[in-house]
Amino acid sequence: MLTALEERVRGGKWFSLMDKVWRQRTLWVAFQQVAANDGAAGVDHQTVEDFERNLSQNLQRLSEQLREGTYQPQPVRRVWIPKPGSTEKRPLGVPAVRDRVVQAALRLVLEPIFERDFAQQSYGFRPQRGCLDALRRVAQLLKQGYTWIVDADLKSYFDTIPHEPLMERVEEKVSDGAILALVEVFLNQQVMDGMKCWTPEGGTPQGAVLSPLLSNLYLDPLDHQMAGEGIEMVRYADDFVLLCRSREEAEQALERVREWTAQAGLTLHPIKTRIVDETQKGFDFLGYHFQRGRRWPREKSRKKFRDTIRSRTRRTHGQSLKVIVADVNRTLRGWFGYFKHSNQTTFREVDGWMRGRLRSLLRKRQKRKGRGRGSDHQRWPNRFFAEQGLFSLVTAHRLACQSLQR
């Protein structure tokens, strides 16, 4: 497919793709991707492990159904998950495993076609790109003086993408009727929430394998328009910021986005969308807070992290300290891997709080009341926790800085 892309196709469109979707090799690779992500069972209660027990037969059946045009997806099971740092919940769609496999196969075929022409300022759910790349670009632009920020928020984006114009975007490069019909089938897939079942009139469900590609495809014209007008934009899925040199430029950029979203059938959140001066108030983006040339984990990220650590360091925890330290180290290493570019004071604060949690736990085991403080710092000094192998964010940050200097 990539070779054909270089050689071009008739009229810039693809006419024969379905045979690549139902090919056994494609479905097998698709299943490997689904299995790697694991995930919960759909409405049929079939887990990834259940599907894998009869993998050959299951893939053969899907191949035949796709080839014969008899494949029909099952309803998407809707679950509600907490929003980090909030009492609100957001909906997540859980398709059946078999449907995730078909969507993954469809994505394997469609992604190379659209990916080649996606704009540079888009970083979410794309090959060889990610959050850290987007954050790096924001930091570069801030250093260059782009400190007036349009902090944009698309209201319920994934649930409100209009189906008809989205399909028109797909049809710009794909003319295979079977492929187009399959995409439409997934867009119109029923949703089951408890005992309620309905067909959505718009949107593409969060949690569906195909949704990230389709969501990027729908916002791609906005990416190219901003680039064409010389507006610096950094987008990760539906989360994006526009970086400008003055308030006037920011106001003009926001007006362009308002015009585009209105025409595209989308809505900018009236409260969450705002213009800020990074040298004064700052803004949040992809888990970080940027302000006055520095960055650190935003408040919601801090709360989510602390809630995770609290659940693993309860004073009534029955495991040995060695087991607890090994458990929290996994969280600490992962957290540092993402937030290692924070201001250094962040790491001293978190390290101190982490040791305080463990001192309180040890104090409880000695039948003492209250939190670990005062003389507990002498009873269990910082050196004690280092000897237990507790991961130190301060040390990790210092080593990371030394490595960069070399």
XYZ file of C-alpha atoms in Angstrom:
406
model
C 0.000 0.000 0.000
C 2.808 2.408 0.851
C 4.493 1.648 -2.471
C 1.234 2.270 -4.279
C 0.859 5.562 -2.427
C 4.166 6.695 -3.849
C 3.141 5.605 -7.356
C -0.298 7.206 -6.851
C -3.637 5.592 -7.588
C -6.264 6.381 -10.182
C -7.684 9.846 -9.553
C -6.050 9.920 -6.137
C -8.668 7.457 -4.857
C -8.628 3.849 -3.751
C -11.143 1.604 -5.506
C -10.235 -1.855 -4.205
C -9.498 -2.224 -0.500
C -11.945 -4.666 1.037
C -9.913 -7.710 0.021
C -7.086 -6.341 2.152
C -9.360 -6.107 5.205
C -10.715 -9.650 5.114
C -7.323 -11.158 4.302
C -6.350 -13.650 7.040
C -2.947 -12.051 7.546
C -4.536 -8.619 8.161
C -7.034 -10.034 10.643
C -4.276 -11.892 12.477
C -2.180 -8.722 12.847
C -5.329 -6.865 13.914
C -5.971 -9.424 16.645
C -2.392 -9.060 17.905
C -2.982 -5.339 18.338
C -6.289 -5.909 20.128
C -4.698 -8.506 22.405
C -1.837 -6.136 23.257
C -4.352 -3.536 24.426
C -6.361 -6.190 26.279
C -9.520 -4.371 27.403
C -12.839 -5.497 28.818
C -15.410 -7.778 27.211
C -18.244 -6.341 25.136
C -21.976 -7.073 25.315
C -21.348 -10.742 24.472
C -19.123 -11.116 27.586
C -16.379 -12.665 25.434
C -12.878 -11.722 26.629
C -9.727 -11.522 24.523
C -8.639 -14.844 26.058
C -11.964 -16.449 25.092
C -11.586 -15.252 21.498
C -7.997 -16.512 21.337
C -8.912 -20.059 22.412
C -10.448 -20.609 18.965
C -8.474 -17.942 17.157
C -8.129 -19.668 13.798
C -11.854 -20.464 13.550
C -12.893 -17.016 14.785
C -10.693 -15.202 12.271
C -11.853 -17.526 9.480
C -15.485 -16.761 10.342
C -14.849 -13.005 10.333
C -13.014 -13.285 7.014
C -15.923 -15.130 5.416
C -18.515 -12.707 6.771
C -16.572 -9.683 5.530
C -15.987 -11.266 2.122
C -19.644 -12.258 1.732
C -20.997 -8.967 3.093
C -22.868 -10.615 5.986
C -20.797 -9.168 8.842
C -22.768 -7.134 11.391
C -21.223 -5.681 14.571
C -22.807 -6.129 17.965
C -23.913 -3.130 20.066
C -21.214 -1.175 21.882
C -21.335 -1.580 25.662
C -21.246 1.828 27.310
C -19.471 2.235 30.626
C -18.926 5.389 32.661
C -15.461 6.122 33.999
C -14.381 8.920 36.390
C -12.783 12.040 34.978
C -9.375 12.605 36.618
C -9.633 15.169 39.408
C -13.399 15.496 39.052
C -16.622 13.996 40.370
C -17.954 13.839 36.822
C -17.857 10.752 34.643
C -17.347 10.341 30.918
C -18.756 7.669 28.621
C -16.526 4.988 27.144
C -17.622 2.553 24.449
C -16.525 -1.081 24.712
C -17.077 -2.981 21.437
C -17.070 -6.782 21.377
C -13.631 -8.336 20.795
C -14.614 -9.582 17.332
C -15.653 -6.050 16.370
C -12.431 -4.585 17.741
C -10.526 -7.010 15.503
C -12.459 -5.914 12.405
C -12.006 -2.243 13.263
C -8.282 -2.796 13.779
C -8.060 -4.499 10.365
C -9.962 -1.617 8.787
C -7.627 0.878 10.441
C -4.558 -1.035 9.182
C -5.831 -0.558 5.641
C -7.103 3.037 5.908
C -4.469 4.654 8.113
C -1.599 4.728 5.537
C -3.934 6.355 3.007
C -4.821 9.319 5.230
C -1.728 9.497 7.441
C 0.591 10.667 4.668
C -1.323 13.940 4.231
C -2.162 14.690 7.872
C -0.813 18.034 9.090
C 2.422 18.288 11.054
C 0.845 19.978 14.089
C -1.347 16.949 14.851
C 0.225 14.542 17.361
C -2.528 12.368 18.826
C -2.994 8.689 17.876
C -0.520 8.838 15.012
C 2.452 6.570 14.205
C 5.777 7.743 15.622
C 4.130 10.662 17.435
C 2.833 11.202 20.928
C 2.180 13.479 23.898
C 5.838 14.226 24.556
C 6.328 15.412 20.967
C 3.367 17.777 21.316
C 4.634 19.081 24.668
C 8.108 19.589 23.206
C 6.647 21.693 20.388
C 4.657 23.841 22.838
C 7.800 24.449 24.900
C 9.733 25.473 21.764
C 7.087 27.977 20.704
C 6.865 29.492 24.188
C 10.627 30.065 24.163
C 10.256 31.793 20.780
C 7.816 34.312 22.258
C 4.468 32.745 21.394
C 3.098 33.395 24.900
C -0.500 34.393 24.139
C -2.455 31.153 24.163
C -5.858 30.181 22.832
C -6.737 27.299 25.147
C -9.476 25.589 23.111
C -11.962 22.968 24.237
C -14.326 21.172 21.856
C -17.520 20.330 23.709
C -18.210 16.543 23.620
C -16.212 16.257 20.390
C -16.234 12.468 19.960
C -19.995 12.330 20.571
C -20.878 15.178 18.206
C -18.905 14.561 14.992
C -21.548 14.783 12.224
C -21.649 11.512 10.280
C -22.423 12.862 6.814
C -19.503 15.323 6.494
C -17.215 12.761 8.160
C -18.112 10.217 5.473
C -17.456 12.876 2.833
C -13.915 13.173 4.199
C -13.448 9.412 3.914
C -14.847 9.444 0.377
C -12.278 12.037 -0.710
C -9.728 9.206 -0.959
C -11.727 5.980 -0.791
C -14.196 4.793 -3.425
C -14.521 1.152 -2.390
C -18.243 0.801 -1.619
C -17.750 -2.123 0.737
C -15.220 -0.153 2.812
C -17.479 2.902 2.962
C -20.413 0.731 4.008
C -18.321 -0.877 6.756
C -17.262 2.517 8.125
C -20.915 3.614 8.149
C -21.932 0.430 9.933
C -19.515 1.243 12.746
C -20.657 4.879 12.914
C -24.255 3.698 13.274
C -23.431 0.890 15.674
C -25.994 0.600 18.457
C -25.018 1.602 21.989
C -26.137 -0.387 25.029
C -26.124 1.313 28.427
C -27.566 -1.066 31.008
C -30.927 -2.121 29.627
C -31.186 0.831 27.234
C -30.166 0.466 23.587
C -30.157 3.148 20.909
C -28.508 4.195 17.637
C -26.479 7.423 17.895
C -27.247 10.159 15.373
C -23.692 11.507 15.462
C -20.252 10.938 16.891
C -17.814 8.082 16.988
C -17.561 6.285 20.353
C -14.514 6.790 22.563
C -13.000 3.363 23.049
C -13.649 2.164 19.504
C -10.469 1.199 17.615
C -11.406 3.223 14.539
C -12.429 6.397 16.417
C -8.967 8.005 16.776
C -8.311 7.822 13.024
C -11.763 9.176 12.149
C -11.485 11.968 14.730
C -8.132 13.051 13.293
C -9.536 12.897 9.790
C -12.404 15.233 10.672
C -10.142 17.873 12.266
C -7.425 17.662 9.610
C -8.886 20.514 7.491
C -8.702 22.773 10.560
C -5.045 21.797 11.023
C -4.236 22.718 7.420
C -6.231 25.954 7.542
C -4.396 27.147 10.650
C -1.037 26.243 9.082
C -1.980 28.015 5.856
C -2.834 31.186 7.775
C 0.442 31.081 9.694
C -1.190 30.281 13.045
C 0.908 28.057 15.308
C -1.273 25.197 16.498
C -0.479 22.070 18.508
C -3.224 19.433 18.592
C -3.514 16.105 20.352
C -6.832 14.472 19.363
C -9.527 16.978 20.413
C -7.215 18.868 22.787
C -5.402 21.759 21.119
C -3.819 25.142 21.743
C -3.033 28.040 19.435
C 0.135 29.950 20.286
C 0.418 33.607 19.287
C 2.718 36.596 19.870
C 0.039 39.080 20.960
C -3.477 39.217 22.363
C -4.717 40.649 19.071
C -3.301 37.684 17.153
C -4.861 35.299 19.675
C -8.290 36.909 19.322
C -8.079 36.669 15.533
C -6.982 33.022 15.727
C -9.856 32.175 18.076
C -12.323 33.810 15.692
C -10.987 31.653 12.821
C -11.480 28.512 14.910
C -15.000 29.611 15.912
C -15.922 30.081 12.260
C -14.512 26.701 11.249
C -16.102 24.721 14.088
C -19.507 26.304 13.459
C -19.343 25.286 9.787
C -18.176 21.789 10.788
C -21.093 21.259 13.187
C -18.889 21.355 16.290
C -19.055 23.545 19.402
C -16.318 25.308 21.337
C -16.972 25.114 25.069
C -18.065 28.667 26.039
C -16.403 28.552 29.475
C -13.382 26.293 29.007
C -12.206 27.995 25.792
C -10.187 31.081 26.722
C -7.265 33.340 25.868
C -4.454 33.473 28.437
C -1.090 35.162 28.789
C 1.414 32.420 29.664
C 3.655 34.968 31.380
C 0.856 35.668 33.870
C -1.854 33.047 34.455
C -0.612 30.054 32.491
C -2.578 27.180 30.944
C -2.981 23.396 31.107
C -2.149 21.056 28.239
C -1.762 17.265 28.184
C -1.409 16.933 31.946
C 1.090 19.798 32.375
C 0.607 23.360 33.591
C 2.682 25.946 31.671
C 3.411 29.310 33.267
C 6.203 31.889 33.068
C 8.587 29.633 31.205
C 8.169 26.726 33.599
C 5.944 23.683 33.694
C 4.748 21.202 36.249
C 1.937 18.617 36.578
C -1.459 20.274 36.526
C -3.642 19.940 39.609
C -5.805 17.147 38.146
C -2.671 15.152 37.292
C -1.361 15.595 40.827
C -4.647 14.464 42.345
C -4.864 11.387 40.136
C -1.291 10.446 41.048
C -1.833 10.923 44.782
C -5.082 8.961 44.716
C -3.222 6.073 43.066
C -0.421 6.138 45.627
C -2.879 6.431 48.529
C -4.675 3.287 47.400
C -1.361 1.383 47.461
C -0.006 2.718 50.759
C -2.954 2.425 53.114
C -1.960 2.102 56.755
C -3.866 -1.178 56.932
C -1.885 -2.629 53.998
C -0.934 -6.209 54.888
C 2.022 -6.706 52.520
C 5.665 -6.292 53.517
C 7.377 -2.942 53.014
C 9.524 -4.500 50.279
C 6.424 -5.539 48.297
C 4.782 -2.128 48.788
C 7.924 -0.299 47.651
C 8.178 -2.478 44.532
C 4.525 -1.729 43.763
C 4.738 2.058 44.159
C 8.051 2.136 42.266
C 6.223 1.064 39.102
C 3.871 4.026 39.462
C 6.698 6.432 40.346
C 8.808 5.398 37.345
C 5.875 5.725 34.951
C 4.902 9.105 36.411
C 8.472 10.376 36.166
C 8.767 9.145 32.585
C 5.979 11.512 31.596
C 6.538 14.433 33.985
C 10.352 14.463 34.030
C 10.368 17.850 32.280
C 8.670 19.524 35.256
C 10.267 22.214 37.402
C 12.698 20.499 39.816
C 10.816 21.600 42.961
C 8.031 19.231 41.873
C 10.210 16.194 42.540
C 11.350 17.242 46.033
C 7.748 17.791 47.024
C 6.529 14.432 45.696
C 9.474 12.513 47.192
C 8.778 14.028 50.603
C 5.080 13.262 50.394
C 5.816 9.686 49.290
C 8.120 9.032 52.255
C 5.496 10.565 54.547
C 2.950 8.016 53.351
C 5.327 5.169 54.117
C 6.277 6.595 57.531
C 2.583 6.726 58.449
C 2.192 3.100 57.400
C 5.218 2.027 59.478
C 3.985 4.072 62.434
C 0.656 2.251 62.323
C 2.489 -1.097 62.409
C 4.111 -0.008 65.654
C 0.629 0.610 67.119
C 1.154 4.365 67.016
C -1.600 6.779 66.030
C -1.459 9.647 63.583
C 0.673 10.446 60.591
C 4.408 9.999 60.301
C 6.111 13.215 61.357
C 8.536 14.691 63.907
C 10.682 11.979 65.450
C 9.583 9.558 62.721
C 12.034 11.344 60.417
C 14.846 10.163 62.685
C 13.311 6.727 63.199
C 12.987 6.206 59.416
C 15.283 8.753 57.715
C 15.446 9.307 53.976
C 18.439 6.977 53.844
C 16.271 4.150 55.203
C 13.896 4.357 52.250
C 16.786 4.574 49.788
C 18.114 1.326 51.283
C 14.666 -0.220 50.752
C 14.979 0.620 47.063
C 12.342 3.393 46.945
C 12.525 5.197 43.606
C 13.669 8.799 44.098
C 12.285 11.374 41.663
C 14.948 13.909 42.696
C 17.740 11.455 41.927
C 16.148 10.386 38.648
C 15.752 14.031 37.602
C 19.382 14.835 38.458
C 20.628 11.862 36.435
C 18.388 12.823 33.495
C 19.805 16.376 33.542
C 23.388 15.087 33.668
C 22.689 12.808 30.731
C 21.354 15.730 28.680
C 24.397 17.849 29.534
C 26.731 15.109 28.306
